[in-house]
Every structure is written in structure tokens, then in C-alpha cells.
mmCIF file of C-alpha atoms in Angstrom:
data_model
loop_
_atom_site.group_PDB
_atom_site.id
_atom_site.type_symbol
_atom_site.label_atom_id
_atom_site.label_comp_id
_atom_site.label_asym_id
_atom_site.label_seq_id
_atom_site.Cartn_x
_atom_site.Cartn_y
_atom_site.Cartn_z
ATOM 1 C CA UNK A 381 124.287 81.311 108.537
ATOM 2 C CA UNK A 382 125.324 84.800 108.686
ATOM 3 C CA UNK A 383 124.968 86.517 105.499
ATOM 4 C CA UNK A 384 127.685 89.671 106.491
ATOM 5 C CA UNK A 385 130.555 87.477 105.767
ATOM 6 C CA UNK A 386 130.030 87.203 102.092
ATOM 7 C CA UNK A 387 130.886 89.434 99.555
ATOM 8 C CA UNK A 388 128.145 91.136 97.487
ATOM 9 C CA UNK A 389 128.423 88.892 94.525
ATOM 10 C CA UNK A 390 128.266 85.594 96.914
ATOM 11 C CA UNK A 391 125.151 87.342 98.463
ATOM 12 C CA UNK A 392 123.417 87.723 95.351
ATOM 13 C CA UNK A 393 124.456 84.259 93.456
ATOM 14 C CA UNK A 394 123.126 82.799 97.671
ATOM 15 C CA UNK A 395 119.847 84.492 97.235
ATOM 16 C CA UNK A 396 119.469 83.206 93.627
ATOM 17 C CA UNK A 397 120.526 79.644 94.913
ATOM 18 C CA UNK A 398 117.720 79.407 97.963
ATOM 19 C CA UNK A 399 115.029 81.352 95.615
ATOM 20 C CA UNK A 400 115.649 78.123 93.146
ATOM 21 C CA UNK A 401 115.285 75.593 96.177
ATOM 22 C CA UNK A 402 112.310 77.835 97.520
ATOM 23 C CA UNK A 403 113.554 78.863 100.465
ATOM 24 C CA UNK A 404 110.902 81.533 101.641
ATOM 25 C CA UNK A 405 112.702 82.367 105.227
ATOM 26 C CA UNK A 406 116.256 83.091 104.038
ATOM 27 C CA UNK A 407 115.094 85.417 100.962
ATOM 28 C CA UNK A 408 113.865 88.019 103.277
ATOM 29 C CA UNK A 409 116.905 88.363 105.421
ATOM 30 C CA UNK A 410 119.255 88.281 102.186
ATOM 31 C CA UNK A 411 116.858 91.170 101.016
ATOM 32 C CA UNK A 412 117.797 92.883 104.290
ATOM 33 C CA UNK A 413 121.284 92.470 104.091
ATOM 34 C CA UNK A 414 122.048 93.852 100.400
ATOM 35 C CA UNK A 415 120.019 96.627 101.676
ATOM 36 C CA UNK A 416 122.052 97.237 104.693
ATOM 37 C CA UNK A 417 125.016 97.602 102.014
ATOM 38 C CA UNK A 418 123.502 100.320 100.832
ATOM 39 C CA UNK A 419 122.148 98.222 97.383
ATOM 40 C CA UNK A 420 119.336 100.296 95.600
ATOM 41 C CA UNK A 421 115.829 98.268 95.682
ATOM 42 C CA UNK A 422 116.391 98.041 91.988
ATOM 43 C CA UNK A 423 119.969 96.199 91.870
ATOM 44 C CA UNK A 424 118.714 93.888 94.398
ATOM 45 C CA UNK A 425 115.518 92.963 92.078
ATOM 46 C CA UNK A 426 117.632 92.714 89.184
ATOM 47 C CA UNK A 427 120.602 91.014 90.180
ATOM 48 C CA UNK A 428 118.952 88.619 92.810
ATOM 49 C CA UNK A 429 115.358 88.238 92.574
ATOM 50 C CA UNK A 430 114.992 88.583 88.748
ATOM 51 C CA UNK A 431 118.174 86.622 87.917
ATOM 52 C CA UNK A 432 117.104 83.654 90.158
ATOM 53 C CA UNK A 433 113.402 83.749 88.394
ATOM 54 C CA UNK A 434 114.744 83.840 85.417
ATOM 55 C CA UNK A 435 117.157 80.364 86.225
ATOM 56 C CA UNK A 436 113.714 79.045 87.362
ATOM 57 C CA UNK A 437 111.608 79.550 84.214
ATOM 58 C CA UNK A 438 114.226 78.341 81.811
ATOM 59 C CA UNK A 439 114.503 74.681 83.806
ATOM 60 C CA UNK A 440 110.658 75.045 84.158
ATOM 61 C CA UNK A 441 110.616 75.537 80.769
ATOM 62 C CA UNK A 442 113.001 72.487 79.704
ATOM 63 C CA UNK A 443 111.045 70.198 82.190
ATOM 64 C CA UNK A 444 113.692 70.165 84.511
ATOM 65 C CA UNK A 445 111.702 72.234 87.504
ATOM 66 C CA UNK A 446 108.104 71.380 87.658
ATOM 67 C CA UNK A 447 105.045 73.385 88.721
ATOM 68 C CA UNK A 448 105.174 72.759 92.706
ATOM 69 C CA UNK A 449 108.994 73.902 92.752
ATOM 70 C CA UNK A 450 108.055 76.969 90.857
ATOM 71 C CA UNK A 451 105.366 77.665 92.825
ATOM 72 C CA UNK A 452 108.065 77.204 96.014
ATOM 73 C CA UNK A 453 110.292 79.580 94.458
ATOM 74 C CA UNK A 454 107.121 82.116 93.470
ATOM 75 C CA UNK A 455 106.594 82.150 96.824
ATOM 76 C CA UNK A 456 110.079 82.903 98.419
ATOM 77 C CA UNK A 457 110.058 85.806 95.825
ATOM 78 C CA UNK A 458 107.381 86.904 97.146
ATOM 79 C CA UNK A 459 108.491 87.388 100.399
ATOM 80 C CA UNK A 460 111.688 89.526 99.086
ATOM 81 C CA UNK A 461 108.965 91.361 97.090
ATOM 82 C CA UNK A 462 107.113 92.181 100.110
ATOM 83 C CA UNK A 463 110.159 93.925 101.743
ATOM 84 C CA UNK A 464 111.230 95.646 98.366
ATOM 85 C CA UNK A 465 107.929 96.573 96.734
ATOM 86 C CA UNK A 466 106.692 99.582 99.237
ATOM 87 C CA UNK A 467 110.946 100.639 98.163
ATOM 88 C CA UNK A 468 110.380 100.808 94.841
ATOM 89 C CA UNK A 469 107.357 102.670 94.908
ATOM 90 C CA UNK A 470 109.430 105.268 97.080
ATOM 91 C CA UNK A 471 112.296 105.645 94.395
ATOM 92 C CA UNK A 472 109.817 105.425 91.578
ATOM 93 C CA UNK A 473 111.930 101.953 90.003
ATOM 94 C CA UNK A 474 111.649 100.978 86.485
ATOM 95 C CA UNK A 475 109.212 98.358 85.606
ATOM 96 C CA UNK A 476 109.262 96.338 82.525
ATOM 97 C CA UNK A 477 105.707 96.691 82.245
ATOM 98 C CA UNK A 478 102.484 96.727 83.571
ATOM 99 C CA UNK A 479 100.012 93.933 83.298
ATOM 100 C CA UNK A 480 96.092 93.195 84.541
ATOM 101 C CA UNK A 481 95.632 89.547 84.720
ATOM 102 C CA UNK A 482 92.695 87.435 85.693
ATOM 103 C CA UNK A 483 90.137 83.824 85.166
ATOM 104 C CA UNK A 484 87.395 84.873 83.104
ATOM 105 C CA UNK A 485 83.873 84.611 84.257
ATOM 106 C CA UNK A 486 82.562 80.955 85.316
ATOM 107 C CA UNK A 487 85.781 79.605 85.951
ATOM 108 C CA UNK A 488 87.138 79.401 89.645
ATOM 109 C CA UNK A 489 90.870 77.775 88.706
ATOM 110 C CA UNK A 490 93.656 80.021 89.686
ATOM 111 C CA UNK A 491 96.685 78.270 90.614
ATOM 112 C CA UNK A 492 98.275 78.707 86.899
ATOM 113 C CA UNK A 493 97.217 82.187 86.634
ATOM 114 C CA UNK A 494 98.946 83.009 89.963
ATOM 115 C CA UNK A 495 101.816 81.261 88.848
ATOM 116 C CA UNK A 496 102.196 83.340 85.693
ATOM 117 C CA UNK A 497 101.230 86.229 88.225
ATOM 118 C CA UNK A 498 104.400 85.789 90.192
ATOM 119 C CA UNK A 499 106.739 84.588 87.200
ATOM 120 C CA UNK A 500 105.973 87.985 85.905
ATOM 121 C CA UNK A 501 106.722 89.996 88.996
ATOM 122 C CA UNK A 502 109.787 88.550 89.333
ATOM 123 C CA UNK A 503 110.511 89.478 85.504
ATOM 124 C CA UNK A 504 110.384 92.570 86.723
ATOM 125 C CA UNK A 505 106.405 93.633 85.374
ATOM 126 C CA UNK A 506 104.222 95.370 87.573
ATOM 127 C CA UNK A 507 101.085 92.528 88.083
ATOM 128 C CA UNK A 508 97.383 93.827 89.007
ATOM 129 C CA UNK A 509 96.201 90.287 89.612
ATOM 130 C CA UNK A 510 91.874 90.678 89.564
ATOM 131 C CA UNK A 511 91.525 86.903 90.690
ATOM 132 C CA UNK A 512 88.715 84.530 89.615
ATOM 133 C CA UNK A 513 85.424 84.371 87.823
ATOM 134 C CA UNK A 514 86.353 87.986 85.716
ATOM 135 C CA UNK A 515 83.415 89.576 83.894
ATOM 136 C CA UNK A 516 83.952 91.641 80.926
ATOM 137 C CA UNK A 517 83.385 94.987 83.317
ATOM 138 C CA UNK A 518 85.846 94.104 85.695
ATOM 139 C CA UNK A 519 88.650 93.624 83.487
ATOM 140 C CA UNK A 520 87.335 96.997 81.637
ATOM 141 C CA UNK A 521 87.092 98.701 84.738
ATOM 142 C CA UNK A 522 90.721 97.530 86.045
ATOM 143 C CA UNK A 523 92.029 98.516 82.289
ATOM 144 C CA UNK A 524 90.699 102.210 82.641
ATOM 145 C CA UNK A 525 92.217 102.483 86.156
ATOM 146 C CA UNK A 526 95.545 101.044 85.792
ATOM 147 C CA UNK A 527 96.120 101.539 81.801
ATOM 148 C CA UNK A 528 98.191 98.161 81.024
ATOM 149 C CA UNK A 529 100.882 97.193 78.298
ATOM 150 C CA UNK A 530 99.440 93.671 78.471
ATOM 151 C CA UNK A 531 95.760 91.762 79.636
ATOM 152 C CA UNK A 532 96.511 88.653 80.468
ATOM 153 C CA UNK A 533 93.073 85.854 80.841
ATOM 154 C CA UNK A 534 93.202 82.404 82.067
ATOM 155 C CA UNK A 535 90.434 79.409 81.963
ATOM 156 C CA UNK A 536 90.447 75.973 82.584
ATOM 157 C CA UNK A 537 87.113 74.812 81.789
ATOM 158 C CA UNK A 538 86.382 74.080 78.088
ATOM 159 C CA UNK A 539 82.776 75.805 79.190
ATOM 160 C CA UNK A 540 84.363 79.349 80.313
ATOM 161 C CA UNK A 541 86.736 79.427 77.110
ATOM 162 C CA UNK A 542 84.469 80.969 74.793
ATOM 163 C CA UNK A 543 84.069 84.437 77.662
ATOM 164 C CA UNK A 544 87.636 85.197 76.335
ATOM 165 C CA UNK A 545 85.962 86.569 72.821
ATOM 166 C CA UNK A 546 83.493 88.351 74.548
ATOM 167 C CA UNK A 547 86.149 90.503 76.555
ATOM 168 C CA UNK A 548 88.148 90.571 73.255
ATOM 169 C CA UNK A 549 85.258 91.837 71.563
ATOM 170 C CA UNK A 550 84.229 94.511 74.500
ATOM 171 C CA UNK A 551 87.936 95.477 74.158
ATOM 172 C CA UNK A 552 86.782 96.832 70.676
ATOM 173 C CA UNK A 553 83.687 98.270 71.184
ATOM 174 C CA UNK A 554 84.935 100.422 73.733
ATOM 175 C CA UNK A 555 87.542 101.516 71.487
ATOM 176 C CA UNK A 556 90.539 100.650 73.267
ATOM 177 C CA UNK A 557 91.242 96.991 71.364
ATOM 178 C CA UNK A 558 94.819 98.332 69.765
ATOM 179 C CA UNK A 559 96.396 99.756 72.872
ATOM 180 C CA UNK A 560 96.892 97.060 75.084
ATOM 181 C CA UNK A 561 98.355 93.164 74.002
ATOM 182 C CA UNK A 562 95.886 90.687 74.984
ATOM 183 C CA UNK A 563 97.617 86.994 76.502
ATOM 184 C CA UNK A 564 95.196 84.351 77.150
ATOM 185 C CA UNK A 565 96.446 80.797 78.495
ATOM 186 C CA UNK A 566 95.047 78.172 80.517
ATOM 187 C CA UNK A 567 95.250 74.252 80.277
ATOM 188 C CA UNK A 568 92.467 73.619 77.305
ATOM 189 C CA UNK A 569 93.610 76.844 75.421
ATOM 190 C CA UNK A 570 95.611 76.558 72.385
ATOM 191 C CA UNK A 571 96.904 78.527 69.948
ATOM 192 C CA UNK A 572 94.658 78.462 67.645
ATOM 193 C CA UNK A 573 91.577 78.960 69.846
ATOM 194 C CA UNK A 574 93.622 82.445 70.908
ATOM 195 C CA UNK A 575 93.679 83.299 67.017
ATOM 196 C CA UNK A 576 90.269 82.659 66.950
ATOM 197 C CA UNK A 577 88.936 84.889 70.021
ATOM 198 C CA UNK A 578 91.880 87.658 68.582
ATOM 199 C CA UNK A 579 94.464 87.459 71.143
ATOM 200 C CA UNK A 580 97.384 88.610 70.403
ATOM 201 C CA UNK A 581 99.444 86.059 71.633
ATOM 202 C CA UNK A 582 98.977 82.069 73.228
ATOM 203 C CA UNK A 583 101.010 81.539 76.674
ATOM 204 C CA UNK A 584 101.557 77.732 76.948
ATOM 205 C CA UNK A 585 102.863 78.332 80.316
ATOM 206 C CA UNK A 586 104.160 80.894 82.927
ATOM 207 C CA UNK A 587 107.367 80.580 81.616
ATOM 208 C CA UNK A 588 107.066 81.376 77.770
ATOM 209 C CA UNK A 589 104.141 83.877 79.051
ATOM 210 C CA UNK A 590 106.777 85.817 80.631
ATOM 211 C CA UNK A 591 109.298 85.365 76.893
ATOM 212 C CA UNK A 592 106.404 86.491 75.090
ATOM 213 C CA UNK A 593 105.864 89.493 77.549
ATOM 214 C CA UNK A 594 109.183 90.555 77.838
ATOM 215 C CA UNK A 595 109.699 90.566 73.641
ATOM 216 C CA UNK A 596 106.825 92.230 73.224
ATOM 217 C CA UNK A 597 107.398 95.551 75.676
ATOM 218 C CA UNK A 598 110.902 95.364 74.046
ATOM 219 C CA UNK A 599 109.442 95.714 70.441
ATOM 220 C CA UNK A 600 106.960 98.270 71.926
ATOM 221 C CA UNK A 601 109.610 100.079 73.506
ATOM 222 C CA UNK A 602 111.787 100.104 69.863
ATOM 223 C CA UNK A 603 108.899 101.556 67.939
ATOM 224 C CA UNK A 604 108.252 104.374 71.057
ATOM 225 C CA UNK A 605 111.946 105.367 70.851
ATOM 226 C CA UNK A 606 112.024 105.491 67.519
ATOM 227 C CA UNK A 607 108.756 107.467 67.178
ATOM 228 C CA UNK A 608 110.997 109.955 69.369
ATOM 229 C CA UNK A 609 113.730 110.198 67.210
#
């Protein structure tokens, strides 16, 4: 189909349609075309890339989409991302945020972590994704270098749990506990355990990850605008 015949509102609602149904080819050349009318990088992450993710995590949400279509639909944003990303670095775009995520040390399991990864990219966060098997140095280190809103630490093995606390705890010895919001998620993880290890906040999936994300650098926003005035 040629995407030149519709008008810029059917373009966008099209692009949010075949991100839902995870269609990684057409994203790309829908990308293309909103450019070609002259659509800032921005407006076409907000109105198509971020408006379709956003349609995905509520039915992921409500059990309606499960994780392989969201993963489909991850991955079609992706490939819009890949054509807008080096754009929005030129014009200096608004994030929402920034956010360093990563599985803590001893655990290898990453397909939930990349899911909130991409979920929160397409929220419109900029995502420093460190991978697996995350020592308390490397998160540190990427903390320093890229100054977060939010840490974000996954596990899946009842065994590898218990590493949250220690980056938690490293978090506070290097003085730098109270400026970024700690997330911590993973299958085993509850909310409780995340009280326990002094998270600020349990994910139970990619979908309320990204809620609780998205409230928080609004309330953190608030309080720096009002700290203005």
C-alpha cells in the first residue's frame, strides 16, 4: 500500500494500527513518510509511536495482549526508533526521562527486562539497557556516566534476588541513594521483597513499570518547577 494517499491523521492512527499487530516492515516506511511531510521527529514519536505503545500496554495490562504480541510490537517500534533516534539527538527532543536498567549479577534472564526496556522507549524515556549478570560497579559506573531519573533491576532466580540490596545498599554508601528512583521487577519479586531491599517502587510488569515511571518524573517534575517558582 502506498502510504502518500492518506491524510496525516490516517497515517498516524495506520502506524499505531500495524505497531499493535507488530508489523516491523511497514513501521519504518510510515516513519519515512510523516517525515517526508515535513513532521518533526518528535510529533511522529508522540503521535504514532508513543500513542500505539501506549494502546499496547493498557490491553497488555488488562490481559487482552500477551507477552509475545508485545514483544512483536516492541520490536516494530524499534525499527521506527532506529530511523528517528539519530533525529532526535540532532534536534535535541524532549525525553520523559532517563533510565539505566539491567539483571543483577548471577542471573542470565533478560527477555522481561528488554521488554520493559522497549515499553519504556516507546513511553518516550531515554533507556541505557546494561544487559545481564549486573554487578554492583557496573550499574555504579553506568549511574555516574549517564546520571538517571530512574535504576531499574530485574532477576528471575530466587538465588540472584537478594544482589538487589546489595546495589541498594552501594547506592548509599556512595552517597548518591536519594537522587535517583530505584524499580526492581522480575517474576519471583514482589512487593514486599522491594520494601525490604529499599526500592522505591515494585514493577509487576512492563506495563505498570512504565505507569509507575511516568507518575513519578511527573511528580519530580512538579516539585522542580515549583522549587523554581
Amino acid at each position: 500500500m502506498s502510504y502518500s494517499e492518506l491524510n496525516l491523521e490516517d497515517l498516524y492512527l495506520q502506524m499505531q494500527d500495524d505497531l499493535y499487530d507488530g508489523l516491523k516492515e511497514e513501521i519504518p516506511l510510515q516513519v519515512r513518510e510523516a517525515l517526508e511531510r515535513g513532521q518533526s521527529p518528535q510529533e511522529i514519536l508522540d503521535e504514532g509511536l508513543v500513542a500505539g505503545m501506549d494502546i499496547v500496554g493498557v490491553d497488555f495490562r488488562d490481559g487482552i495482549l500477551f507477552v509475545p504480541e508485545v514483544l512483536m510490537a516492541a520490536n516494530a517500534m524499534k525499527a521506527g526508533m532506529e530511523i528517528l533516534r539519530p533525529l532526535l539527538t540532532e534536534t535535541g527532543a524532549q525525553r520523559i526521562g532517563k533510565m539505566v536498567v539491567g539483571t543483577v549479577k548471577g542471573d542470565i534472564h533478560d527477555i522481561g527486562k528488554n521488554l520493559v526496556a522497549m515499553m519504556m522507549e516507546g513511553a518516550g524515556f531515554e533507556v541505557i539497557n546494561l544487559g545481564i549478570n549486573c554487578d554492583a560497579d557496573k550499574f555504579l559506573a553506568a549511574i555516574r556516566e549517564h546520571e538517571p531519573d530512574i535504576l531499574g533491576m530485574s532477576a528471575l532466580l530466587t538465588t540472584t534476588m537478594p544482589y538487589m540490596k546489595v546495589v541498594v545498599d552501594t547506592l548509599g554508601e556512595e552517597g548518591i541513594r536519594d537522587e535517583i528512583y530505584v524499580m526492581v521487577g522480575g517474576a519471583p519479586v514482589t512487593e514486599n521483597f522491594a520494601r525490604e531491599v529499599g526500592a522505591d517502587a515494585y514493577g509487576r510488569d512492563a506495563a505498570v513499570s512504565v505507569e509507575i515511571a511516568k507518575s513519578y518524573m511527573a511528580r519530580k517534575n512538579s516539585e522542580a518547577s515549583k522549587q523554581l517558582a
